[in-house]
PDB file of C-alpha atoms in Angstrom:
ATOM      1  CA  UNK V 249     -61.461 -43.003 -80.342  1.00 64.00           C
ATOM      2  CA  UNK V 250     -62.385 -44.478 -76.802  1.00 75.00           C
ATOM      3  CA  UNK V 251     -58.735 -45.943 -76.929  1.00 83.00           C
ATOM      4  CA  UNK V 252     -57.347 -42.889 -77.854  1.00 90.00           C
ATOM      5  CA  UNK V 253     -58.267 -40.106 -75.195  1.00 93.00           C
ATOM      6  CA  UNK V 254     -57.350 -42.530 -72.085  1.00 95.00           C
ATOM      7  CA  UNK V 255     -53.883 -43.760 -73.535  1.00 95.00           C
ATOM      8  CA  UNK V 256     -53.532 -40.196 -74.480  1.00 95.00           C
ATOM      9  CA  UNK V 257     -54.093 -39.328 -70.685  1.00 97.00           C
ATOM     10  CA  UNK V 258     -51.711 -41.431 -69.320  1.00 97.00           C
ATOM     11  CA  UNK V 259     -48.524 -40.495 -72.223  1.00 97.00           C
ATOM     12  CA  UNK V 260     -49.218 -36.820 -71.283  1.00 97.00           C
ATOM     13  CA  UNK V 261     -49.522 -38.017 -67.569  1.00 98.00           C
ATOM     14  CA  UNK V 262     -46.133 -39.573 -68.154  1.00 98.00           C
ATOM     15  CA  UNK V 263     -44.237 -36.971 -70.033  1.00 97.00           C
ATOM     16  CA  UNK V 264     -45.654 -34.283 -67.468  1.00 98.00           C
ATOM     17  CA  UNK V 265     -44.196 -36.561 -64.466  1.00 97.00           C
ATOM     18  CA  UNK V 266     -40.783 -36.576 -66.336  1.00 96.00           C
ATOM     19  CA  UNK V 267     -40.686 -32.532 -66.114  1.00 96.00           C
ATOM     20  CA  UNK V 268     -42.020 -33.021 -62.154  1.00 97.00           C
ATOM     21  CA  UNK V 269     -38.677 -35.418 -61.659  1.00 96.00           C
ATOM     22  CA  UNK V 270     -36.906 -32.008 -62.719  1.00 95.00           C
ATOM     23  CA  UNK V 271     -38.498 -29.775 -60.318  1.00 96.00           C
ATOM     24  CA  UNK V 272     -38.394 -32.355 -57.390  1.00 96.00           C
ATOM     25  CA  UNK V 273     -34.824 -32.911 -58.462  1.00 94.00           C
ATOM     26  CA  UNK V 274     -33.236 -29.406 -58.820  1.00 95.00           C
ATOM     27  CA  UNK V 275     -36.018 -27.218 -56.818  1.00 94.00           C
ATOM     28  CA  UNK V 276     -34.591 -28.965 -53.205  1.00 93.00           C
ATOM     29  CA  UNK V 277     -30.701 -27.851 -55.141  1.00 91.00           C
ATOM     30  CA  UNK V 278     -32.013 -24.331 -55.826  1.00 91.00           C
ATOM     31  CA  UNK V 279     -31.091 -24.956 -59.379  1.00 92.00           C
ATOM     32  CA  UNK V 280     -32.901 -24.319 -62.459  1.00 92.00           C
ATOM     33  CA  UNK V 281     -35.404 -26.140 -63.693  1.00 90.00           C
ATOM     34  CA  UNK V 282     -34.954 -25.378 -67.672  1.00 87.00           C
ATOM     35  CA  UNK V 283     -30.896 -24.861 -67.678  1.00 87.00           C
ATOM     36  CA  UNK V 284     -28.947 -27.248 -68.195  1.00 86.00           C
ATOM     37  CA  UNK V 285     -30.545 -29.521 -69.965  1.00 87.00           C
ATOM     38  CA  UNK V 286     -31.654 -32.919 -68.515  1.00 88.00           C
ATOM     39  CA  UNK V 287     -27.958 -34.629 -67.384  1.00 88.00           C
ATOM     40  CA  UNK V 288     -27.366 -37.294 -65.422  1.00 89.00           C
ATOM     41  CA  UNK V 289     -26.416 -35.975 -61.379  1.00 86.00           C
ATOM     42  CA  UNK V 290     -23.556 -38.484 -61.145  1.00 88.00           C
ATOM     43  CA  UNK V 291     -21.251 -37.308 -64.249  1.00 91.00           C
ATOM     44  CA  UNK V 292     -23.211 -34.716 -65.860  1.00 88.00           C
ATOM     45  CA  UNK V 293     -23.607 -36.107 -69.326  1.00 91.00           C
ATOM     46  CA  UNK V 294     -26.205 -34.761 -70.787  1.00 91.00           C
ATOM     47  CA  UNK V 295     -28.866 -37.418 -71.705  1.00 90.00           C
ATOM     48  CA  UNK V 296     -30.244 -37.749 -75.442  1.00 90.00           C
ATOM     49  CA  UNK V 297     -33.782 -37.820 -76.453  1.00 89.00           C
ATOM     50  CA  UNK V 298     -34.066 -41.535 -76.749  1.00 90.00           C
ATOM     51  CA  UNK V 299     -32.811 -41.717 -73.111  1.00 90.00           C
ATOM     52  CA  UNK V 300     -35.495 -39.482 -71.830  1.00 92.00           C
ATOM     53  CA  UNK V 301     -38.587 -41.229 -72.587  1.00 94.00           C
ATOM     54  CA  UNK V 302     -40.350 -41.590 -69.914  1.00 95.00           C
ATOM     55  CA  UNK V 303     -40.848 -45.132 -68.128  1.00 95.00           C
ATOM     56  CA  UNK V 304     -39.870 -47.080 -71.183  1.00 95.00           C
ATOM     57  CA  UNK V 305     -35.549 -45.429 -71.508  1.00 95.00           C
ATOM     58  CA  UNK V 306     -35.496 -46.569 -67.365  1.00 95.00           C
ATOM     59  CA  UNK V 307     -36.612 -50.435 -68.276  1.00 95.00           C
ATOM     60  CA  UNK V 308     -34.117 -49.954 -71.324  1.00 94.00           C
ATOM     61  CA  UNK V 309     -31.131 -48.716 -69.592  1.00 94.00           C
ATOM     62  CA  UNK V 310     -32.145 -51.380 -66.986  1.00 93.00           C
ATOM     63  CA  UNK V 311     -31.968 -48.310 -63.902  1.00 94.00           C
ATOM     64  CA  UNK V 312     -28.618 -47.107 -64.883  1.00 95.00           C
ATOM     65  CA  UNK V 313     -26.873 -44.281 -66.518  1.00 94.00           C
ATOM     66  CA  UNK V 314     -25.823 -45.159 -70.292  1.00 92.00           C
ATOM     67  CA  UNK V 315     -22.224 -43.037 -69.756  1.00 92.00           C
ATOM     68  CA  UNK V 316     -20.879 -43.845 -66.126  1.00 94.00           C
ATOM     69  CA  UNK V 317     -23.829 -46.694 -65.364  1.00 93.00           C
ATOM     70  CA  UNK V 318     -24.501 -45.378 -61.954  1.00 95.00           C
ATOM     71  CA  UNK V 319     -28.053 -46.177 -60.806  1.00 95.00           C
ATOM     72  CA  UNK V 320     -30.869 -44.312 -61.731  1.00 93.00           C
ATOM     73  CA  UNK V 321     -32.842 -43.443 -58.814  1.00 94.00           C
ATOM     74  CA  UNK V 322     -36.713 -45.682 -58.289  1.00 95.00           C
ATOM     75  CA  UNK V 323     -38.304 -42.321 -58.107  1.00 95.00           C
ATOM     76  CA  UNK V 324     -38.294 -41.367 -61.299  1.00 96.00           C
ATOM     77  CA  UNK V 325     -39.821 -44.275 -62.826  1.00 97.00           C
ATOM     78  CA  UNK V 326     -42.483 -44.299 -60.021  1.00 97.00           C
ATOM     79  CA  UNK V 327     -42.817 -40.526 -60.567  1.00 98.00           C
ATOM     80  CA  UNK V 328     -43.656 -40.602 -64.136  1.00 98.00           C
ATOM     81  CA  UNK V 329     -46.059 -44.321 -63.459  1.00 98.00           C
ATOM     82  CA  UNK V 330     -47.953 -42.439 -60.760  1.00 98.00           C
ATOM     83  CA  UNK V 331     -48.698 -39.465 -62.254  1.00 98.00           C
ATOM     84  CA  UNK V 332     -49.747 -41.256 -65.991  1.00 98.00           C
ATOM     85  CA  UNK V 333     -52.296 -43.180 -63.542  1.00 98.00           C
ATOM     86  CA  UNK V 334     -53.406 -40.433 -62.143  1.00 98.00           C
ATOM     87  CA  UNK V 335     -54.058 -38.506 -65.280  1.00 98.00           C
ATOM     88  CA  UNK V 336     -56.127 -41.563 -66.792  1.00 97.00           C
ATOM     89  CA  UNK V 337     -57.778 -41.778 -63.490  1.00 97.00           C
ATOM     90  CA  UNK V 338     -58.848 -37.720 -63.989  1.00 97.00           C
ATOM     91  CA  UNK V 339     -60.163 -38.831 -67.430  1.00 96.00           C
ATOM     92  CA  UNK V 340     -62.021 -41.448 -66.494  1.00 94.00           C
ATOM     93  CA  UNK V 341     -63.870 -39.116 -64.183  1.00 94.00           C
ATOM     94  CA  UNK V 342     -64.182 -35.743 -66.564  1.00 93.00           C
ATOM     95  CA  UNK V 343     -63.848 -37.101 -69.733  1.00 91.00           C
ATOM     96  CA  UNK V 344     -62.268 -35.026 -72.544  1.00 90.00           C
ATOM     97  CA  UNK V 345     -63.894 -31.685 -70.622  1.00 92.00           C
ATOM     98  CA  UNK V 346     -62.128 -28.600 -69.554  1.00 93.00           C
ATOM     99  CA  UNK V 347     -61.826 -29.971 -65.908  1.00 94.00           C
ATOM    100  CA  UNK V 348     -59.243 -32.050 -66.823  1.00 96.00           C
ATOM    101  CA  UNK V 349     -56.616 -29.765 -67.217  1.00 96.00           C
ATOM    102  CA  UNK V 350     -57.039 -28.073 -63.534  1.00 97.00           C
ATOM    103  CA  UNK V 351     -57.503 -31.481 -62.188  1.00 97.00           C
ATOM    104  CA  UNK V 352     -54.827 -32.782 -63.599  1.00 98.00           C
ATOM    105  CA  UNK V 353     -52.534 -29.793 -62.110  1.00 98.00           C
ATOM    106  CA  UNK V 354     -53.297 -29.680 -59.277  1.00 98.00           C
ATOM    107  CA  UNK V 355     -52.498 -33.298 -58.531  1.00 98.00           C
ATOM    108  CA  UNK V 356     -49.289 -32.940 -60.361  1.00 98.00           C
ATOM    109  CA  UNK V 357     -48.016 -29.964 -57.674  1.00 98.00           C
ATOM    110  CA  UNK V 358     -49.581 -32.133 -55.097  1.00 98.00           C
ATOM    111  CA  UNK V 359     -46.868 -34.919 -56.423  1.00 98.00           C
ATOM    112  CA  UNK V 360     -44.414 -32.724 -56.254  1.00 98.00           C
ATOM    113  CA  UNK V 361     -45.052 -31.093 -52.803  1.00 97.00           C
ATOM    114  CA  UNK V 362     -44.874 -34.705 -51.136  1.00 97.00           C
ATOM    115  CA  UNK V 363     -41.832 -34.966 -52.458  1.00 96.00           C
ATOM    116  CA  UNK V 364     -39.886 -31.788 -51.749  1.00 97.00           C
ATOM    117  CA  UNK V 365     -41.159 -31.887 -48.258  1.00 96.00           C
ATOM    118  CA  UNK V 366     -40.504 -35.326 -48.035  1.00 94.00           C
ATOM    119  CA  UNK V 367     -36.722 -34.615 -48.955  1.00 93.00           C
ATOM    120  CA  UNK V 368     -36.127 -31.054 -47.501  1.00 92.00           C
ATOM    121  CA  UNK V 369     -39.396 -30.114 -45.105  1.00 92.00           C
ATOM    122  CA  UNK V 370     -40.427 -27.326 -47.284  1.00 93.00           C
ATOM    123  CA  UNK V 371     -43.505 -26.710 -49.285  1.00 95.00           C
ATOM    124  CA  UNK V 372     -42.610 -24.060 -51.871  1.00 95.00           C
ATOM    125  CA  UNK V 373     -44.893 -21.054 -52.034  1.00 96.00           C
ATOM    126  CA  UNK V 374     -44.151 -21.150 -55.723  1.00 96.00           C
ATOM    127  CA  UNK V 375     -46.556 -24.328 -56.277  1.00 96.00           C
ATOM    128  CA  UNK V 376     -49.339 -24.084 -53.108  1.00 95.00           C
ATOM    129  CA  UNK V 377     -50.231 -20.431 -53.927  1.00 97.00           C
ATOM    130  CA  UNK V 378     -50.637 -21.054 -57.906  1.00 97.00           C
ATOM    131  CA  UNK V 379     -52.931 -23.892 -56.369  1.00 97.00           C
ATOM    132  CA  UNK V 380     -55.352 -21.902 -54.638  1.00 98.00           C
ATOM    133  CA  UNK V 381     -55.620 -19.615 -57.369  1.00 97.00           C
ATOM    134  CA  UNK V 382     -56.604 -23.170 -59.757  1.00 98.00           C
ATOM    135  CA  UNK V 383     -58.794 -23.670 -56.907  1.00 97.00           C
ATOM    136  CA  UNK V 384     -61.039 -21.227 -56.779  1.00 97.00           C
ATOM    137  CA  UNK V 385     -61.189 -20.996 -60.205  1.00 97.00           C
ATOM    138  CA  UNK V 386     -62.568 -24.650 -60.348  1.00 96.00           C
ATOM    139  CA  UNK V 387     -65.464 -23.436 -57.493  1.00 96.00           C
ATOM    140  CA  UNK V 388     -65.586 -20.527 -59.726  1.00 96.00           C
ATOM    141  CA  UNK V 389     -66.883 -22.144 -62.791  1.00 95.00           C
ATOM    142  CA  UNK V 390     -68.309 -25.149 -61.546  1.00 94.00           C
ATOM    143  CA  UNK V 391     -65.969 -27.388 -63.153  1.00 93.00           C
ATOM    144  CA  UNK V 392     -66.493 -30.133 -60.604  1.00 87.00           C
ATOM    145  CA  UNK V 393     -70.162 -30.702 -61.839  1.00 84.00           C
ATOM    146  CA  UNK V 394     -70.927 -33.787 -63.739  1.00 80.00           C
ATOM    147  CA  UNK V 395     -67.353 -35.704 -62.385  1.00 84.00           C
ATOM    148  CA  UNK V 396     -67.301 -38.227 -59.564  1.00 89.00           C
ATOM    149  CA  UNK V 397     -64.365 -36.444 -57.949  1.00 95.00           C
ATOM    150  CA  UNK V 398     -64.697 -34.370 -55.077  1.00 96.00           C
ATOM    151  CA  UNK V 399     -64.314 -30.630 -55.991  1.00 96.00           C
ATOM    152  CA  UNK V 400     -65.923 -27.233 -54.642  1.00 96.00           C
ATOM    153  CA  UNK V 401     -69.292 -26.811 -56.142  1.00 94.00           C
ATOM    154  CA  UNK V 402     -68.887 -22.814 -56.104  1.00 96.00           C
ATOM    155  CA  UNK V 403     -66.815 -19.995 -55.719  1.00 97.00           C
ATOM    156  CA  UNK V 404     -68.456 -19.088 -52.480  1.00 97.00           C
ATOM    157  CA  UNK V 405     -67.443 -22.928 -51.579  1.00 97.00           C
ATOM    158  CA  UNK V 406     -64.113 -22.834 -52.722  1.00 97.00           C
ATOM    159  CA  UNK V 407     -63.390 -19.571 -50.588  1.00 98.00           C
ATOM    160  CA  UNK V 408     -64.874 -20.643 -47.721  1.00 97.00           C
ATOM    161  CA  UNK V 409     -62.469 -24.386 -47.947  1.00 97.00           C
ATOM    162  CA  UNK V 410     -59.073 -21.994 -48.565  1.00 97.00           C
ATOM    163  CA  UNK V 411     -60.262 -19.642 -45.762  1.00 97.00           C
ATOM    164  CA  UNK V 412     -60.957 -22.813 -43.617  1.00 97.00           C
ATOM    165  CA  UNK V 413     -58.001 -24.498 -44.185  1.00 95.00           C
ATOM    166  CA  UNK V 414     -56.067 -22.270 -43.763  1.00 95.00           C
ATOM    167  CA  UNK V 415     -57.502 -20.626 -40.426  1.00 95.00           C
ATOM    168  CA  UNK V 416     -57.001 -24.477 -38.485  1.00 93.00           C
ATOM    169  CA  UNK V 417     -54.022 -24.891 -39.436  1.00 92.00           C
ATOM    170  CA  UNK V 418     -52.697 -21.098 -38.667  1.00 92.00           C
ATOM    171  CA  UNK V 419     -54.295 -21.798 -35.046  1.00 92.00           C
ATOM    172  CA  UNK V 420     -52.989 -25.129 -34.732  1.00 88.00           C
ATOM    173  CA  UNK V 421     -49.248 -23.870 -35.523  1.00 84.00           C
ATOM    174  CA  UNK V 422     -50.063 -20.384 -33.202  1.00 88.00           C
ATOM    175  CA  UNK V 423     -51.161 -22.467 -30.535  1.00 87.00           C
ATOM    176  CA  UNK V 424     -48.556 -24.792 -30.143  1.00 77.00           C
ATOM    177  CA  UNK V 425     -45.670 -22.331 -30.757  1.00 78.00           C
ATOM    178  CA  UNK V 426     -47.871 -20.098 -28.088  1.00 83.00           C
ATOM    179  CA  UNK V 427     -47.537 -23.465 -25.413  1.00 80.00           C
ATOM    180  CA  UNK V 428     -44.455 -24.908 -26.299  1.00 74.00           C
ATOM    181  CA  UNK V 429     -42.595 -22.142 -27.396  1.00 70.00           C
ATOM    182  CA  UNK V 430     -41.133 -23.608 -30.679  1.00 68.00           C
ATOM    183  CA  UNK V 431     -42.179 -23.890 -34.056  1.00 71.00           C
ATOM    184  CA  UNK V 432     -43.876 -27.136 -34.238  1.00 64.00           C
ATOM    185  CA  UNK V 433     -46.009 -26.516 -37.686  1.00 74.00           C
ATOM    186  CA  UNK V 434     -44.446 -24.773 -40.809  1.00 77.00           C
ATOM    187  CA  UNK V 435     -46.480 -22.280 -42.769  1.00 88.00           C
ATOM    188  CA  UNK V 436     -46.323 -23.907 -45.864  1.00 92.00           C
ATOM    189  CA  UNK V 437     -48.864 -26.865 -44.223  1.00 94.00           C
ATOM    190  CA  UNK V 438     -51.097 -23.830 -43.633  1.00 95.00           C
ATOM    191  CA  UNK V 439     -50.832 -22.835 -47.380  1.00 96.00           C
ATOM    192  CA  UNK V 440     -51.229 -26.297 -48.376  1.00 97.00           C
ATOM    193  CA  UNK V 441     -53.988 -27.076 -46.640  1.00 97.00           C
ATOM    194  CA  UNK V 442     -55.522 -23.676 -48.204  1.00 97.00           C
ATOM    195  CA  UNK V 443     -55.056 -24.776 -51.349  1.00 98.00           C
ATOM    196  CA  UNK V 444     -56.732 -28.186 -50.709  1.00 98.00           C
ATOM    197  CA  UNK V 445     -59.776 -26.427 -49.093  1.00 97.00           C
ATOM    198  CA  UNK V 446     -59.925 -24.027 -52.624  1.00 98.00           C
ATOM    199  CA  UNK V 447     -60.085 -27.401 -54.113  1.00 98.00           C
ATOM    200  CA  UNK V 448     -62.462 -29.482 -52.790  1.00 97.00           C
ATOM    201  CA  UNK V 449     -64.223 -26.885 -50.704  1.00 96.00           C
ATOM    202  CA  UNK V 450     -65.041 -27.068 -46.876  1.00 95.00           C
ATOM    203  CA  UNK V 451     -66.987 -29.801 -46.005  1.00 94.00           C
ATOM    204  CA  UNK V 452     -64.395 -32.142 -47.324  1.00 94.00           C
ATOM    205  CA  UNK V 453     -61.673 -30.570 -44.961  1.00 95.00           C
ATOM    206  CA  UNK V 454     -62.192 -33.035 -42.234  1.00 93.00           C
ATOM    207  CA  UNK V 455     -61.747 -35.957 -43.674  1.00 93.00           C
ATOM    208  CA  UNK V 456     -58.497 -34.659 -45.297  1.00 96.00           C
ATOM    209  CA  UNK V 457     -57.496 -33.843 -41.808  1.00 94.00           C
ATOM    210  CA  UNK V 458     -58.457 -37.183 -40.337  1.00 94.00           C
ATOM    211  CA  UNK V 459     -56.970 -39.095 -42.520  1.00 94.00           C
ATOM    212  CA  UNK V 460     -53.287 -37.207 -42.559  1.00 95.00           C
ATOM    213  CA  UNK V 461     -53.629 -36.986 -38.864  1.00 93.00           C
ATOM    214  CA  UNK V 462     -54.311 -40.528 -38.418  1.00 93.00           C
ATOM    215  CA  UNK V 463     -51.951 -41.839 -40.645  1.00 94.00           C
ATOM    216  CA  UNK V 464     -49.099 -39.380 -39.788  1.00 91.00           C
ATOM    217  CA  UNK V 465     -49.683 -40.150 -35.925  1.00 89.00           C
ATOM    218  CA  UNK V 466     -49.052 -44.366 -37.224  1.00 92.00           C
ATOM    219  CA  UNK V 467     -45.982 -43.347 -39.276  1.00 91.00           C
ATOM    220  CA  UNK V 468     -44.226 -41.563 -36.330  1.00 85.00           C
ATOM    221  CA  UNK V 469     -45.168 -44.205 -33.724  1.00 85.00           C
ATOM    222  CA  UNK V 470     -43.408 -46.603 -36.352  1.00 86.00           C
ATOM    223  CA  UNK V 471     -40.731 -44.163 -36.758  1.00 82.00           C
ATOM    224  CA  UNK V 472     -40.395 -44.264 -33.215  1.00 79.00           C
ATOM    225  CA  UNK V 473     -40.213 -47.625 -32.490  1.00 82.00           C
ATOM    226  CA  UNK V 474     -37.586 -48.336 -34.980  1.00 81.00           C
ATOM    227  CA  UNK V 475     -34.980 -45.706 -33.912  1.00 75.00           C
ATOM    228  CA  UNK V 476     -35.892 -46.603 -29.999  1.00 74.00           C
ATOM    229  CA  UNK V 477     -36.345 -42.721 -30.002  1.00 69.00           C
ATOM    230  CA  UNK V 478     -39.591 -40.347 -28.026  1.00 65.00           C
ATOM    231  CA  UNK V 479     -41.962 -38.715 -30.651  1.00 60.00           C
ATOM    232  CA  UNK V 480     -39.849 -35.358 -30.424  1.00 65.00           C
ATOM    233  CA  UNK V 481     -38.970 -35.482 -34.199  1.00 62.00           C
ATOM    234  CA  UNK V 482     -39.722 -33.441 -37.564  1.00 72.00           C
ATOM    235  CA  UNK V 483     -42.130 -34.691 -39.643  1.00 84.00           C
ATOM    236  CA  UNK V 484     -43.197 -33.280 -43.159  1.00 91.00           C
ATOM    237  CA  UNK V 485     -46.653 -33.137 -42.418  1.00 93.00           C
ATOM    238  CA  UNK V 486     -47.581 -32.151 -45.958  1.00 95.00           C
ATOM    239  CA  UNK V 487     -46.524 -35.635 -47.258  1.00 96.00           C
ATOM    240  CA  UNK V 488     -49.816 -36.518 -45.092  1.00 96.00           C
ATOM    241  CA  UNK V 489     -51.791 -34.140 -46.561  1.00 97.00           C
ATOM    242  CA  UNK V 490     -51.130 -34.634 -49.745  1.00 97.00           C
ATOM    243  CA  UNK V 491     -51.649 -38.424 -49.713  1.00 97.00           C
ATOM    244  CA  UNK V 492     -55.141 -37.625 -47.831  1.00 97.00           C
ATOM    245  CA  UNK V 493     -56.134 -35.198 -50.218  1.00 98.00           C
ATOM    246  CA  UNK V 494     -55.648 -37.390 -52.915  1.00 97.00           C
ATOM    247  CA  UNK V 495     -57.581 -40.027 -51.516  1.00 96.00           C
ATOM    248  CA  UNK V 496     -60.392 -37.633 -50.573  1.00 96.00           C
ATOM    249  CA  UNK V 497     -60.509 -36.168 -53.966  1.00 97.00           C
ATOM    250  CA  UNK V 498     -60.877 -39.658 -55.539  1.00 96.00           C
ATOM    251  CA  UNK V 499     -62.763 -41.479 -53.626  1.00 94.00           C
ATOM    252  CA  UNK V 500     -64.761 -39.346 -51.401  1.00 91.00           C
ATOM    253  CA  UNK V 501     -67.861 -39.481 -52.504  1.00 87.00           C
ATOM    254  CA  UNK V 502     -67.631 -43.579 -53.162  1.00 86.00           C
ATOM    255  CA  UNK V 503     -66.501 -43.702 -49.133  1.00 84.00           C
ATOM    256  CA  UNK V 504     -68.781 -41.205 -48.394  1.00 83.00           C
ATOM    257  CA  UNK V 505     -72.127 -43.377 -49.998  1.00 81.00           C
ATOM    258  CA  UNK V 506     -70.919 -46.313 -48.219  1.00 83.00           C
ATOM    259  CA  UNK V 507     -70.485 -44.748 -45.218  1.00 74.00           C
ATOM    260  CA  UNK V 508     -73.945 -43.362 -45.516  1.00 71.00           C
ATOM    261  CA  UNK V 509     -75.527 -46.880 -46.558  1.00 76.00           C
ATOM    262  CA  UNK V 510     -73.678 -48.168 -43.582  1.00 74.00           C
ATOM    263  CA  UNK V 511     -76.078 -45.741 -40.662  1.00 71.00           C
ATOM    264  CA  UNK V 512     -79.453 -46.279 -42.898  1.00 74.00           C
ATOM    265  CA  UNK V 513     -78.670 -50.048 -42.457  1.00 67.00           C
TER     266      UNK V 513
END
């Protein structure tokens, strides 16, 4: 039985990161994400069962369609890896508890959020409102007690991180719009960020911010450099969060004890 519940983490993890290929897929294509059945993009034959199992039909197939052979994209594979890791990763934390399931949500919709903005610059509505909702319900009922992830330890906490993260990012997108006249920050980073806040709670915020500031301010120096262009260019800004937020909400409190052991040396 201690085989069981982790192995059965990651297969769910998997077969849940197969369905997120669909919305990341088809969401960006404002097509639906239950009809037509799964079919390959390139010559829309519709893939059987024993093509669809996730991570094992892509090694199988060898990264190619079975009907017209055209390449299957990387991302799905690394989709459906990812998000089995991550689900063992929840377990290892919670155990078989009830704040798995949340947990596990949430970092699935963060998955796909990267993604979609990474592709089209949008962060749907449809996933970072749901979010805050799973958010606060985590403060709510305390499910972060017990786990060494880094959740809001009430609802009061939980509000208070939505409200928060929200609110900067609202004034940092007001502000420069206000200066430069121009949208520089979409609303769906403010949402985001809201929904990270409901997560984790406040205190937790700035480090989430660091981080995706920091390493978005790298990326678009590199960016820059390589197309011999000035900084004046888009980027998806929630791709930044997201990755932050994930490492904040998994290893938070281990950098935050060695950060602490590091000043009482």
């Amino acid at each position: 039985m201690e085989l069981f519940f982790p192995i059965y983490a990651f297969a769910i993890g998997a077969i849940v990161g197969s369905f997120l290929n669909v919305v990341i897929h088809r969401y960006p294509r404002e097509e639906s994400i239950v009809f037509p059945p799964s079919h390959c993009p390139s010559c829309d034959a519709k893939i059987r069962a024993w093509d669809n199992i996730p991570l094992l039909s892509f090694a199988i197939l060898r990264g190619r369609c079975r009907t017209c052979r055209s390449p299957i994209p990387l991302r799905y594979p690394l989709v459906e890896l990812a998000n089995a890791l991550f689900y063992l990763a929840i377990y290892q934390r919670t155990g078989p508890t009830l704040s798995f399931l949340p947990v596990a949500a949430i970092v699935s919709m963060t998955i796909v959020l990267i993604y979609i903005d990474l592709e089209i610059q949008i962060l749907p509505d449809v996933i970072d409102l749901p979010g805050i909702v799973i958010g606060i319900a985590i403060g709510a009922f305390g499910l972060g007690a017990g786990s060494d992830l880094v959740l809001a330890a009430s609802l009061l906490d939980s509000l208070l991180g939505a409200a928060l993260g929200a609110s900067v990012l609202l004034l940092v997108a007001l502000s420069y719009k206000l200066v430069r006249k121009a949208e520089g920050m979409g609303y769906g980073d403010v949402k985001m960020l809201a929904m990270i806040g409901a997560v984790v709670g406040y205190s937790p915020l700035l480090p989430v911010l660091f981080v995706a500031s920091v390493v978005g301010a790298v990326t678009g120096v590199g960016l820059a450099i390589q197309r011999r262009s000035n900084l004046r260019f888009a980027l998806p800004f929630g791709v930044f969060l997201g990755l932050a937020f994930l490492v904040v909400l998994f290893f938070g409190n281990t950098l935050f004890r060695w950060y602490l052991a590091l000043l009482l040396r």
